[in-house]
């Protein structure tokens, strides 16, 4: 195929984001993915040096090239942020903000996909007891579609709300009944605002994915019996869309609390789950725990305008950041790159990398410290765990 060579914005960020992204690009190159990588500056280092953890030049790069591979960043509380600023910037009024949230909001990356899939032979897989004391290892294969911009993480909140807000709250009978005893100064209010447009987009994404991959149902995981307005809207949109546009796909509906219980009873029943921002965050962490945890949890986020960023869900793991040889598991990063390749239509290369990872995990000879169930310390390599690089080498050898 004669396609224009792609440019990927590589944003290593801080701590272990750097080694995992470096190894990821090595794997992509070895698998035959043809691309140029431009460095996107992001994270704590740029906050300290420039007073901005997401410099404009990085935004411009993403606007131009549309596709980002992101490692992880470090965030710290406000007072630490000011203390670590370079002296020249200390009194310039810089305010720290999360560059991930800012990137998400700037580009409107409203759709987040978090796959949780069992690799056969992964020692971290969830097991349960079956009939007659047998041990069962269910094959989990779930894609969680999380609305990424609204709901409880939408940021519309107050402590001691302004008068207009307080007056408006008082127009609600439940508020008067349950909260009018409390002085306004002692109230904290976080809102959960959903819009029909973005509910529709995340639900549609779930249906399309189910259709493309031949799944017979999607599950809307909310709490419509209690959070009637917002969860209710999600469920209603899904049921109508199902009836009108995807009659062959069933719409299941679970409550977030019950879903967390079913997760450990029958996680293999669920293939496509659609949820709002916080519930989606919770379910995807829960599912990730069944298939290996942070060393395996990958994600993708997309916007309407075609900007897409692929990243492991783990953070910068500062305690391992300064190890001479990086010990962390790069598979979450590699699987994020597999999602990128699928998004770009490079399904052959995506499969090749995924198969190579599967083969290394199944063989069980090369395992990072988490897979080998060791405590993460600098001497795990001497005890037989694979380094980040050794894991990448083993995967490259299987390509
Ligand atoms: P973390 O994900 O960085 O680390 C938690 C623990 O999980 C680590 O100490 C390590 O034991 C384990 N772990 C994480 N990634 C691993 C990997 N690839 N392989 C093996 N073990 C792994 O979360 P933590 O400690 O809560 O936060 C550290 C920093 O990262 C903070 O500054 C936080 O704000 C930031 N953070 C950034 C995120 C991002 O960039 N997307 C997400 C979460 C936290
Ligand atoms: Mg989370």
PDB file of N, CA, C and O in Angstrom, residues 139-214:
ATOM      1  N   UNK A 139     -12.531 -16.185  30.762  1.00  0.00           N
ATOM      2  CA  UNK A 139     -11.901 -15.326  29.759  1.00  0.00           C
ATOM      3  C   UNK A 139     -12.684 -14.022  29.669  1.00  0.00           C
ATOM      4  O   UNK A 139     -13.784 -13.982  29.149  1.00  0.00           O
ATOM      5  N   UNK A 140     -12.093 -12.974  30.193  1.00  0.00           N
ATOM      6  CA  UNK A 140     -12.760 -11.668  30.172  1.00  0.00           C
ATOM      7  C   UNK A 140     -12.469 -10.985  28.836  1.00  0.00           C
ATOM      8  O   UNK A 140     -11.335 -11.014  28.343  1.00  0.00           O
ATOM      9  N   UNK A 141     -13.500 -10.429  28.246  1.00  0.00           N
ATOM     10  CA  UNK A 141     -13.330  -9.705  26.984  1.00  0.00           C
ATOM     11  C   UNK A 141     -14.346  -8.569  26.974  1.00  0.00           C
ATOM     12  O   UNK A 141     -15.423  -8.690  26.388  1.00  0.00           O
ATOM     13  N   UNK A 142     -14.023  -7.495  27.658  1.00  0.00           N
ATOM     14  CA  UNK A 142     -14.976  -6.393  27.794  1.00  0.00           C
ATOM     15  C   UNK A 142     -14.370  -5.101  27.260  1.00  0.00           C
ATOM     16  O   UNK A 142     -13.196  -4.813  27.493  1.00  0.00           O
ATOM     17  N   UNK A 143     -15.191  -4.345  26.532  1.00  0.00           N
ATOM     18  CA  UNK A 143     -14.777  -3.002  26.122  1.00  0.00           C
ATOM     19  C   UNK A 143     -15.671  -2.015  26.865  1.00  0.00           C
ATOM     20  O   UNK A 143     -16.887  -2.068  26.730  1.00  0.00           O
ATOM     21  N   UNK A 144     -15.044  -1.177  27.660  1.00  0.00           N
ATOM     22  CA  UNK A 144     -15.819  -0.182  28.399  1.00  0.00           C
ATOM     23  C   UNK A 144     -15.785   1.146  27.648  1.00  0.00           C
ATOM     24  O   UNK A 144     -14.704   1.670  27.343  1.00  0.00           O
ATOM     25  N   UNK A 145     -16.966   1.653  27.327  1.00  0.00           N
ATOM     26  CA  UNK A 145     -17.097   2.970  26.706  1.00  0.00           C
ATOM     27  C   UNK A 145     -17.472   3.951  27.802  1.00  0.00           C
ATOM     28  O   UNK A 145     -18.562   3.879  28.359  1.00  0.00           O
ATOM     29  N   UNK A 146     -16.559   4.845  28.105  1.00  0.00           N
ATOM     30  CA  UNK A 146     -16.775   5.786  29.194  1.00  0.00           C
ATOM     31  C   UNK A 146     -16.949   7.196  28.626  1.00  0.00           C
ATOM     32  O   UNK A 146     -16.073   7.681  27.905  1.00  0.00           O
ATOM     33  N   UNK A 147     -18.058   7.838  28.969  1.00  0.00           N
ATOM     34  CA  UNK A 147     -18.221   9.243  28.585  1.00  0.00           C
ATOM     35  C   UNK A 147     -17.159  10.039  29.350  1.00  0.00           C
ATOM     36  O   UNK A 147     -17.034   9.922  30.554  1.00  0.00           O
ATOM     37  N   UNK A 148     -16.434  10.854  28.636  1.00  0.00           N
ATOM     38  CA  UNK A 148     -15.158  11.335  29.164  1.00  0.00           C
ATOM     39  C   UNK A 148     -15.151  12.802  29.582  1.00  0.00           C
ATOM     40  O   UNK A 148     -14.143  13.292  30.060  1.00  0.00           O
ATOM     41  N   UNK A 149     -16.243  13.519  29.329  1.00  0.00           N
ATOM     42  CA  UNK A 149     -16.170  14.976  29.510  1.00  0.00           C
ATOM     43  C   UNK A 149     -17.254  15.552  30.420  1.00  0.00           C
ATOM     44  O   UNK A 149     -17.153  16.698  30.837  1.00  0.00           O
ATOM     45  N   UNK A 150     -18.294  14.767  30.696  1.00  0.00           N
ATOM     46  CA  UNK A 150     -19.427  15.365  31.419  1.00  0.00           C
ATOM     47  C   UNK A 150     -19.601  14.714  32.792  1.00  0.00           C
ATOM     48  O   UNK A 150     -18.666  14.191  33.371  1.00  0.00           O
ATOM     49  N   UNK A 151     -20.813  14.769  33.285  1.00  0.00           N
ATOM     50  CA  UNK A 151     -21.160  14.071  34.523  1.00  0.00           C
ATOM     51  C   UNK A 151     -20.438  14.609  35.747  1.00  0.00           C
ATOM     52  O   UNK A 151     -20.098  15.791  35.830  1.00  0.00           O
ATOM     53  N   UNK A 152     -20.165  13.732  36.678  1.00  0.00           N
ATOM     54  CA  UNK A 152     -19.581  14.153  37.952  1.00  0.00           C
ATOM     55  C   UNK A 152     -18.181  14.741  37.807  1.00  0.00           C
ATOM     56  O   UNK A 152     -17.699  15.430  38.696  1.00  0.00           O
ATOM     57  N   UNK A 153     -17.500  14.427  36.702  1.00  0.00           N
ATOM     58  CA  UNK A 153     -16.169  15.000  36.496  1.00  0.00           C
ATOM     59  C   UNK A 153     -16.216  16.254  35.614  1.00  0.00           C
ATOM     60  O   UNK A 153     -15.195  16.708  35.126  1.00  0.00           O
ATOM     61  N   UNK A 154     -17.426  16.760  35.385  1.00  0.00           N
ATOM     62  CA  UNK A 154     -17.573  17.936  34.527  1.00  0.00           C
ATOM     63  C   UNK A 154     -17.035  19.220  35.146  1.00  0.00           C
ATOM     64  O   UNK A 154     -16.879  20.233  34.468  1.00  0.00           O
ATOM     65  N   UNK A 155     -16.751  19.192  36.441  1.00  0.00           N
ATOM     66  CA  UNK A 155     -16.091  20.340  37.073  1.00  0.00           C
ATOM     67  C   UNK A 155     -17.038  21.460  37.503  1.00  0.00           C
ATOM     68  O   UNK A 155     -16.592  22.498  37.979  1.00  0.00           O
ATOM     69  N   UNK A 156     -18.364  21.267  37.357  1.00  0.00           N
ATOM     70  CA  UNK A 156     -19.297  22.313  37.797  1.00  0.00           C
ATOM     71  C   UNK A 156     -19.603  22.065  39.269  1.00  0.00           C
ATOM     72  O   UNK A 156     -20.456  21.240  39.605  1.00  0.00           O
ATOM     73  N   UNK A 157     -18.903  22.770  40.135  1.00  0.00           N
ATOM     74  CA  UNK A 157     -19.087  22.515  41.566  1.00  0.00           C
ATOM     75  C   UNK A 157     -18.698  23.717  42.419  1.00  0.00           C
ATOM     76  O   UNK A 157     -17.948  24.579  41.969  1.00  0.00           O
ATOM     77  N   UNK A 158     -19.242  23.756  43.612  1.00  0.00           N
ATOM     78  CA  UNK A 158     -19.006  24.866  44.525  1.00  0.00           C
ATOM     79  C   UNK A 158     -18.926  24.394  45.963  1.00  0.00           C
ATOM     80  O   UNK A 158     -19.602  23.447  46.335  1.00  0.00           O
ATOM     81  N   UNK A 159     -18.089  25.105  46.734  1.00  0.00           N
ATOM     82  CA  UNK A 159     -18.236  25.054  48.180  1.00  0.00           C
ATOM     83  C   UNK A 159     -18.812  26.417  48.551  1.00  0.00           C
ATOM     84  O   UNK A 159     -18.356  27.429  48.011  1.00  0.00           O
ATOM     85  N   UNK A 160     -19.782  26.450  49.434  1.00  0.00           N
ATOM     86  CA  UNK A 160     -20.494  27.695  49.706  1.00  0.00           C
ATOM     87  C   UNK A 160     -20.989  28.318  48.395  1.00  0.00           C
ATOM     88  O   UNK A 160     -20.468  29.338  47.945  1.00  0.00           O
ATOM     89  N   UNK A 161     -21.965  27.721  47.761  1.00  0.00           N
ATOM     90  CA  UNK A 161     -22.377  28.141  46.418  1.00  0.00           C
ATOM     91  C   UNK A 161     -22.828  29.597  46.374  1.00  0.00           C
ATOM     92  O   UNK A 161     -23.327  30.126  47.375  1.00  0.00           O
ATOM     93  N   UNK A 162     -22.645  30.255  45.220  1.00  0.00           N
ATOM     94  CA  UNK A 162     -23.102  31.639  45.074  1.00  0.00           C
ATOM     95  C   UNK A 162     -24.628  31.743  45.295  1.00  0.00           C
ATOM     96  O   UNK A 162     -25.342  30.767  45.102  1.00  0.00           O
ATOM     97  N   UNK A 163     -25.075  32.941  45.647  1.00  0.00           N
ATOM     98  CA  UNK A 163     -26.487  33.147  45.993  1.00  0.00           C
ATOM     99  C   UNK A 163     -27.454  32.635  44.924  1.00  0.00           C
ATOM    100  O   UNK A 163     -28.448  31.983  45.241  1.00  0.00           O
ATOM    101  N   UNK A 164     -27.145  32.941  43.662  1.00  0.00           N
ATOM    102  CA  UNK A 164     -28.083  32.533  42.604  1.00  0.00           C
ATOM    103  C   UNK A 164     -28.247  31.017  42.554  1.00  0.00           C
ATOM    104  O   UNK A 164     -29.332  30.505  42.336  1.00  0.00           O
ATOM    105  N   UNK A 165     -27.113  30.341  42.737  1.00  0.00           N
ATOM    106  CA  UNK A 165     -27.164  28.876  42.715  1.00  0.00           C
ATOM    107  C   UNK A 165     -27.974  28.392  43.912  1.00  0.00           C
ATOM    108  O   UNK A 165     -28.841  27.523  43.796  1.00  0.00           O
ATOM    109  N   UNK A 166     -27.700  28.997  45.056  1.00  0.00           N
ATOM    110  CA  UNK A 166     -28.393  28.584  46.276  1.00  0.00           C
ATOM    111  C   UNK A 166     -29.903  28.807  46.135  1.00  0.00           C
ATOM    112  O   UNK A 166     -30.704  27.944  46.494  1.00  0.00           O
ATOM    113  N   UNK A 167     -30.251  29.953  45.581  1.00  0.00           N
ATOM    114  CA  UNK A 167     -31.680  30.247  45.381  1.00  0.00           C
ATOM    115  C   UNK A 167     -32.295  29.215  44.438  1.00  0.00           C
ATOM    116  O   UNK A 167     -33.402  28.734  44.651  1.00  0.00           O
ATOM    117  N   UNK A 168     -31.574  28.896  43.404  1.00  0.00           N
ATOM    118  CA  UNK A 168     -32.082  27.909  42.440  1.00  0.00           C
ATOM    119  C   UNK A 168     -32.261  26.546  43.110  1.00  0.00           C
ATOM    120  O   UNK A 168     -33.268  25.868  42.893  1.00  0.00           O
ATOM    121  N   UNK A 169     -31.306  26.169  43.946  1.00  0.00           N
ATOM    122  CA  UNK A 169     -31.414  24.870  44.637  1.00  0.00           C
ATOM    123  C   UNK A 169     -32.663  24.844  45.520  1.00  0.00           C
ATOM    124  O   UNK A 169     -33.344  23.828  45.626  1.00  0.00           O
ATOM    125  N   UNK A 170     -32.946  25.999  46.096  1.00  0.00           N
ATOM    126  CA  UNK A 170     -34.099  26.047  47.011  1.00  0.00           C
ATOM    127  C   UNK A 170     -35.439  25.873  46.293  1.00  0.00           C
ATOM    128  O   UNK A 170     -36.470  25.663  46.924  1.00  0.00           O
ATOM    129  N   UNK A 171     -35.412  25.966  44.976  1.00  0.00           N
ATOM    130  CA  UNK A 171     -36.659  25.748  44.228  1.00  0.00           C
ATOM    131  C   UNK A 171     -36.978  24.257  44.098  1.00  0.00           C
ATOM    132  O   UNK A 171     -38.042  23.879  43.624  1.00  0.00           O
ATOM    133  N   UNK A 172     -36.019  23.414  44.492  1.00  0.00           N
ATOM    134  CA  UNK A 172     -36.246  21.960  44.386  1.00  0.00           C
ATOM    135  C   UNK A 172     -36.753  21.431  45.727  1.00  0.00           C
ATOM    136  O   UNK A 172     -36.114  21.646  46.759  1.00  0.00           O
ATOM    137  N   UNK A 173     -37.867  20.719  45.693  1.00  0.00           N
ATOM    138  CA  UNK A 173     -38.489  20.298  46.956  1.00  0.00           C
ATOM    139  C   UNK A 173     -37.579  19.362  47.758  1.00  0.00           C
ATOM    140  O   UNK A 173     -37.557  19.400  48.978  1.00  0.00           O
ATOM    141  N   UNK A 174     -36.818  18.534  47.070  1.00  0.00           N
ATOM    142  CA  UNK A 174     -35.919  17.626  47.788  1.00  0.00           C
ATOM    143  C   UNK A 174     -34.835  18.411  48.523  1.00  0.00           C
ATOM    144  O   UNK A 174     -34.389  18.025  49.593  1.00  0.00           O
ATOM    145  N   UNK A 175     -34.409  19.496  47.901  1.00  0.00           N
ATOM    146  CA  UNK A 175     -33.382  20.326  48.543  1.00  0.00           C
ATOM    147  C   UNK A 175     -33.949  20.960  49.811  1.00  0.00           C
ATOM    148  O   UNK A 175     -33.341  20.889  50.878  1.00  0.00           O
ATOM    149  N   UNK A 176     -35.118  21.543  49.682  1.00  0.00           N
ATOM    150  CA  UNK A 176     -35.722  22.195  50.855  1.00  0.00           C
ATOM    151  C   UNK A 176     -35.941  21.176  51.962  1.00  0.00           C
ATOM    152  O   UNK A 176     -35.678  21.444  53.137  1.00  0.00           O
ATOM    153  N   UNK A 177     -36.399  19.991  51.557  1.00  0.00           N
ATOM    154  CA  UNK A 177     -36.700  18.965  52.533  1.00  0.00           C
ATOM    155  C   UNK A 177     -35.429  18.476  53.255  1.00  0.00           C
ATOM    156  O   UNK A 177     -35.409  18.321  54.463  1.00  0.00           O
ATOM    157  N   UNK A 178     -34.384  18.240  52.501  1.00  0.00           N
ATOM    158  CA  UNK A 178     -33.218  17.561  53.082  1.00  0.00           C
ATOM    159  C   UNK A 178     -32.058  18.465  53.473  1.00  0.00           C
ATOM    160  O   UNK A 178     -31.213  18.059  54.262  1.00  0.00           O
ATOM    161  N   UNK A 179     -31.963  19.652  52.877  1.00  0.00           N
ATOM    162  CA  UNK A 179     -30.744  20.438  53.091  1.00  0.00           C
ATOM    163  C   UNK A 179     -30.965  21.856  53.615  1.00  0.00           C
ATOM    164  O   UNK A 179     -30.001  22.561  53.877  1.00  0.00           O
ATOM    165  N   UNK A 180     -32.200  22.277  53.760  1.00  0.00           N
ATOM    166  CA  UNK A 180     -32.410  23.677  54.153  1.00  0.00           C
ATOM    167  C   UNK A 180     -31.945  23.941  55.595  1.00  0.00           C
ATOM    168  O   UNK A 180     -31.706  25.079  55.967  1.00  0.00           O
ATOM    169  N   UNK A 181     -31.750  22.907  56.393  1.00  0.00           N
ATOM    170  CA  UNK A 181     -31.254  23.081  57.760  1.00  0.00           C
ATOM    171  C   UNK A 181     -29.783  23.529  57.777  1.00  0.00           C
ATOM    172  O   UNK A 181     -29.303  24.079  58.757  1.00  0.00           O
ATOM    173  N   UNK A 182     -29.085  23.315  56.662  1.00  0.00           N
ATOM    174  CA  UNK A 182     -27.629  23.509  56.658  1.00  0.00           C
ATOM    175  C   UNK A 182     -27.268  24.910  56.186  1.00  0.00           C
ATOM    176  O   UNK A 182     -27.749  25.361  55.141  1.00  0.00           O
ATOM    177  N   UNK A 183     -26.415  25.617  56.947  1.00  0.00           N
ATOM    178  CA  UNK A 183     -26.001  26.955  56.481  1.00  0.00           C
ATOM    179  C   UNK A 183     -25.335  26.854  55.102  1.00  0.00           C
ATOM    180  O   UNK A 183     -24.589  25.895  54.848  1.00  0.00           O
ATOM    181  N   UNK A 184     -25.587  27.840  54.265  1.00  0.00           N
ATOM    182  CA  UNK A 184     -25.050  27.837  52.902  1.00  0.00           C
ATOM    183  C   UNK A 184     -23.520  27.679  52.901  1.00  0.00           C
ATOM    184  O   UNK A 184     -22.951  26.958  52.082  1.00  0.00           O
ATOM    185  N   UNK A 185     -22.874  28.334  53.868  1.00  0.00           N
ATOM    186  CA  UNK A 185     -21.400  28.302  53.936  1.00  0.00           C
ATOM    187  C   UNK A 185     -20.884  26.888  54.190  1.00  0.00           C
ATOM    188  O   UNK A 185     -19.708  26.604  53.986  1.00  0.00           O
ATOM    189  N   UNK A 186     -21.753  26.027  54.671  1.00  0.00           N
ATOM    190  CA  UNK A 186     -21.297  24.669  54.992  1.00  0.00           C
ATOM    191  C   UNK A 186     -21.737  23.652  53.952  1.00  0.00           C
ATOM    192  O   UNK A 186     -21.674  22.441  54.181  1.00  0.00           O
ATOM    193  N   UNK A 187     -22.166  24.147  52.803  1.00  0.00           N
ATOM    194  CA  UNK A 187     -22.616  23.235  51.740  1.00  0.00           C
ATOM    195  C   UNK A 187     -21.552  23.088  50.660  1.00  0.00           C
ATOM    196  O   UNK A 187     -20.915  24.070  50.273  1.00  0.00           O
ATOM    197  N   UNK A 188     -21.350  21.873  50.206  1.00  0.00           N
ATOM    198  CA  UNK A 188     -20.524  21.625  49.015  1.00  0.00           C
ATOM    199  C   UNK A 188     -21.417  20.950  47.976  1.00  0.00           C
ATOM    200  O   UNK A 188     -22.154  20.024  48.298  1.00  0.00           O
ATOM    201  N   UNK A 189     -21.357  21.435  46.757  1.00  0.00           N
ATOM    202  CA  UNK A 189     -22.237  20.932  45.707  1.00  0.00           C
ATOM    203  C   UNK A 189     -21.402  20.555  44.486  1.00  0.00           C
ATOM    204  O   UNK A 189     -20.661  21.375  43.960  1.00  0.00           O
ATOM    205  N   UNK A 190     -21.501  19.294  44.070  1.00  0.00           N
ATOM    206  CA  UNK A 190     -20.901  18.877  42.790  1.00  0.00           C
ATOM    207  C   UNK A 190     -22.048  18.435  41.898  1.00  0.00           C
ATOM    208  O   UNK A 190     -22.930  17.708  42.341  1.00  0.00           O
ATOM    209  N   UNK A 191     -22.044  18.856  40.660  1.00  0.00           N
ATOM    210  CA  UNK A 191     -23.171  18.519  39.786  1.00  0.00           C
ATOM    211  C   UNK A 191     -22.848  17.323  38.906  1.00  0.00           C
ATOM    212  O   UNK A 191     -21.687  16.953  38.731  1.00  0.00           O
ATOM    213  N   UNK A 192     -23.900  16.726  38.361  1.00  0.00           N
ATOM    214  CA  UNK A 192     -23.737  15.605  37.434  1.00  0.00           C
ATOM    215  C   UNK A 192     -24.573  15.963  36.208  1.00  0.00           C
ATOM    216  O   UNK A 192     -25.746  15.613  36.109  1.00  0.00           O
ATOM    217  N   UNK A 193     -23.969  16.714  35.306  1.00  0.00           N
ATOM    218  CA  UNK A 193     -24.712  17.225  34.155  1.00  0.00           C
ATOM    219  C   UNK A 193     -24.420  16.344  32.937  1.00  0.00           C
ATOM    220  O   UNK A 193     -23.249  16.095  32.623  1.00  0.00           O
ATOM    221  N   UNK A 194     -25.454  15.876  32.272  1.00  0.00           N
ATOM    222  CA  UNK A 194     -25.285  15.108  31.035  1.00  0.00           C
ATOM    223  C   UNK A 194     -26.044  15.821  29.926  1.00  0.00           C
ATOM    224  O   UNK A 194     -27.101  16.405  30.163  1.00  0.00           O
ATOM    225  N   UNK A 195     -25.510  15.749  28.721  1.00  0.00           N
ATOM    226  CA  UNK A 195     -26.237  16.308  27.582  1.00  0.00           C
ATOM    227  C   UNK A 195     -26.664  15.174  26.658  1.00  0.00           C
ATOM    228  O   UNK A 195     -25.966  14.162  26.540  1.00  0.00           O
ATOM    229  N   UNK A 196     -27.801  15.399  26.005  1.00  0.00           N
ATOM    230  CA  UNK A 196     -28.321  14.378  25.097  1.00  0.00           C
ATOM    231  C   UNK A 196     -27.298  14.088  23.987  1.00  0.00           C
ATOM    232  O   UNK A 196     -27.070  12.948  23.617  1.00  0.00           O
ATOM    233  N   UNK A 197     -26.675  15.151  23.502  1.00  0.00           N
ATOM    234  CA  UNK A 197     -25.728  14.987  22.397  1.00  0.00           C
ATOM    235  C   UNK A 197     -24.602  14.021  22.760  1.00  0.00           C
ATOM    236  O   UNK A 197     -24.282  13.098  22.016  1.00  0.00           O
ATOM    237  N   UNK A 198     -23.981  14.240  23.923  1.00  0.00           N
ATOM    238  CA  UNK A 198     -22.812  13.414  24.240  1.00  0.00           C
ATOM    239  C   UNK A 198     -23.190  12.043  24.793  1.00  0.00           C
ATOM    240  O   UNK A 198     -22.429  11.091  24.653  1.00  0.00           O
ATOM    241  N   UNK A 199     -24.387  11.935  25.378  1.00  0.00           N
ATOM    242  CA  UNK A 199     -24.882  10.593  25.725  1.00  0.00           C
ATOM    243  C   UNK A 199     -25.078   9.800  24.444  1.00  0.00           C
ATOM    244  O   UNK A 199     -24.692   8.631  24.346  1.00  0.00           O
ATOM    245  N   UNK A 200     -25.674  10.449  23.474  1.00  0.00           N
ATOM    246  CA  UNK A 200     -25.955   9.773  22.207  1.00  0.00           C
ATOM    247  C   UNK A 200     -24.654   9.311  21.556  1.00  0.00           C
ATOM    248  O   UNK A 200     -24.559   8.192  21.054  1.00  0.00           O
ATOM    249  N   UNK A 201     -23.645  10.171  21.590  1.00  0.00           N
ATOM    250  CA  UNK A 201     -22.367   9.803  20.950  1.00  0.00           C
ATOM    251  C   UNK A 201     -21.706   8.589  21.622  1.00  0.00           C
ATOM    252  O   UNK A 201     -21.195   7.703  20.942  1.00  0.00           O
ATOM    253  N   UNK A 202     -21.713   8.545  22.932  1.00  0.00           N
ATOM    254  CA  UNK A 202     -21.032   7.418  23.591  1.00  0.00           C
ATOM    255  C   UNK A 202     -21.832   6.127  23.390  1.00  0.00           C
ATOM    256  O   UNK A 202     -21.256   5.048  23.190  1.00  0.00           O
ATOM    257  N   UNK A 203     -23.155   6.235  23.403  1.00  0.00           N
ATOM    258  CA  UNK A 203     -23.982   5.043  23.220  1.00  0.00           C
ATOM    259  C   UNK A 203     -23.840   4.519  21.793  1.00  0.00           C
ATOM    260  O   UNK A 203     -23.690   3.320  21.557  1.00  0.00           O
ATOM    261  N   UNK A 204     -23.840   5.449  20.841  1.00  0.00           N
ATOM    262  CA  UNK A 204     -23.664   5.080  19.432  1.00  0.00           C
ATOM    263  C   UNK A 204     -22.330   4.358  19.240  1.00  0.00           C
ATOM    264  O   UNK A 204     -22.238   3.368  18.516  1.00  0.00           O
ATOM    265  N   UNK A 205     -21.289   4.891  19.882  1.00  0.00           N
ATOM    266  CA  UNK A 205     -19.964   4.262  19.773  1.00  0.00           C
ATOM    267  C   UNK A 205     -20.022   2.821  20.272  1.00  0.00           C
ATOM    268  O   UNK A 205     -19.435   1.911  19.674  1.00  0.00           O
ATOM    269  N   UNK A 206     -20.758   2.613  21.364  1.00  0.00           N
ATOM    270  CA  UNK A 206     -20.903   1.265  21.915  1.00  0.00           C
ATOM    271  C   UNK A 206     -21.638   0.334  20.962  1.00  0.00           C
ATOM    272  O   UNK A 206     -21.204  -0.798  20.707  1.00  0.00           O
ATOM    273  N   UNK A 207     -22.746   0.817  20.405  1.00  0.00           N
ATOM    274  CA  UNK A 207     -23.499  -0.002  19.444  1.00  0.00           C
ATOM    275  C   UNK A 207     -22.659  -0.342  18.212  1.00  0.00           C
ATOM    276  O   UNK A 207     -22.645  -1.475  17.738  1.00  0.00           O
ATOM    277  N   UNK A 208     -21.980   0.655  17.687  1.00  0.00           N
ATOM    278  CA  UNK A 208     -21.185   0.436  16.469  1.00  0.00           C
ATOM    279  C   UNK A 208     -20.099  -0.618  16.715  1.00  0.00           C
ATOM    280  O   UNK A 208     -19.813  -1.469  15.877  1.00  0.00           O
ATOM    281  N   UNK A 209     -19.494  -0.528  17.897  1.00  0.00           N
ATOM    282  CA  UNK A 209     -18.444  -1.480  18.243  1.00  0.00           C
ATOM    283  C   UNK A 209     -19.024  -2.898  18.346  1.00  0.00           C
ATOM    284  O   UNK A 209     -18.452  -3.864  17.851  1.00  0.00           O
ATOM    285  N   UNK A 210     -20.196  -2.998  18.980  1.00  0.00           N
ATOM    286  CA  UNK A 210     -20.839  -4.308  19.135  1.00  0.00           C
ATOM    287  C   UNK A 210     -21.178  -4.880  17.761  1.00  0.00           C
ATOM    288  O   UNK A 210     -20.952  -6.068  17.494  1.00  0.00           O
ATOM    289  N   UNK A 211     -21.685  -4.023  16.895  1.00  0.00           N
ATOM    290  CA  UNK A 211     -22.078  -4.470  15.556  1.00  0.00           C
ATOM    291  C   UNK A 211     -20.857  -4.962  14.776  1.00  0.00           C
ATOM    292  O   UNK A 211     -20.862  -6.053  14.216  1.00  0.00           O
ATOM    293  N   UNK A 212     -19.810  -4.152  14.805  1.00  0.00           N
ATOM    294  CA  UNK A 212     -18.601  -4.480  14.054  1.00  0.00           C
ATOM    295  C   UNK A 212     -17.973  -5.786  14.533  1.00  0.00           C
ATOM    296  O   UNK A 212     -17.423  -6.545  13.751  1.00  0.00           O
ATOM    297  N   UNK A 213     -18.067  -6.033  15.839  1.00  0.00           N
ATOM    298  CA  UNK A 213     -17.392  -7.209  16.380  1.00  0.00           C
ATOM    299  C   UNK A 213     -18.329  -8.383  16.673  1.00  0.00           C
ATOM    300  O   UNK A 213     -17.925  -9.365  17.281  1.00  0.00           O
ATOM    301  N   UNK A 214     -19.573  -8.237  16.241  1.00  0.00           N
ATOM    302  CA  UNK A 214     -20.510  -9.346  16.354  1.00  0.00           C
ATOM    303  C   UNK A 214     -20.980  -9.673  17.770  1.00  0.00           C
ATOM    304  O   UNK A 214     -21.332 -10.816  18.057  1.00  0.00           O
TER     305      UNK A 214
END
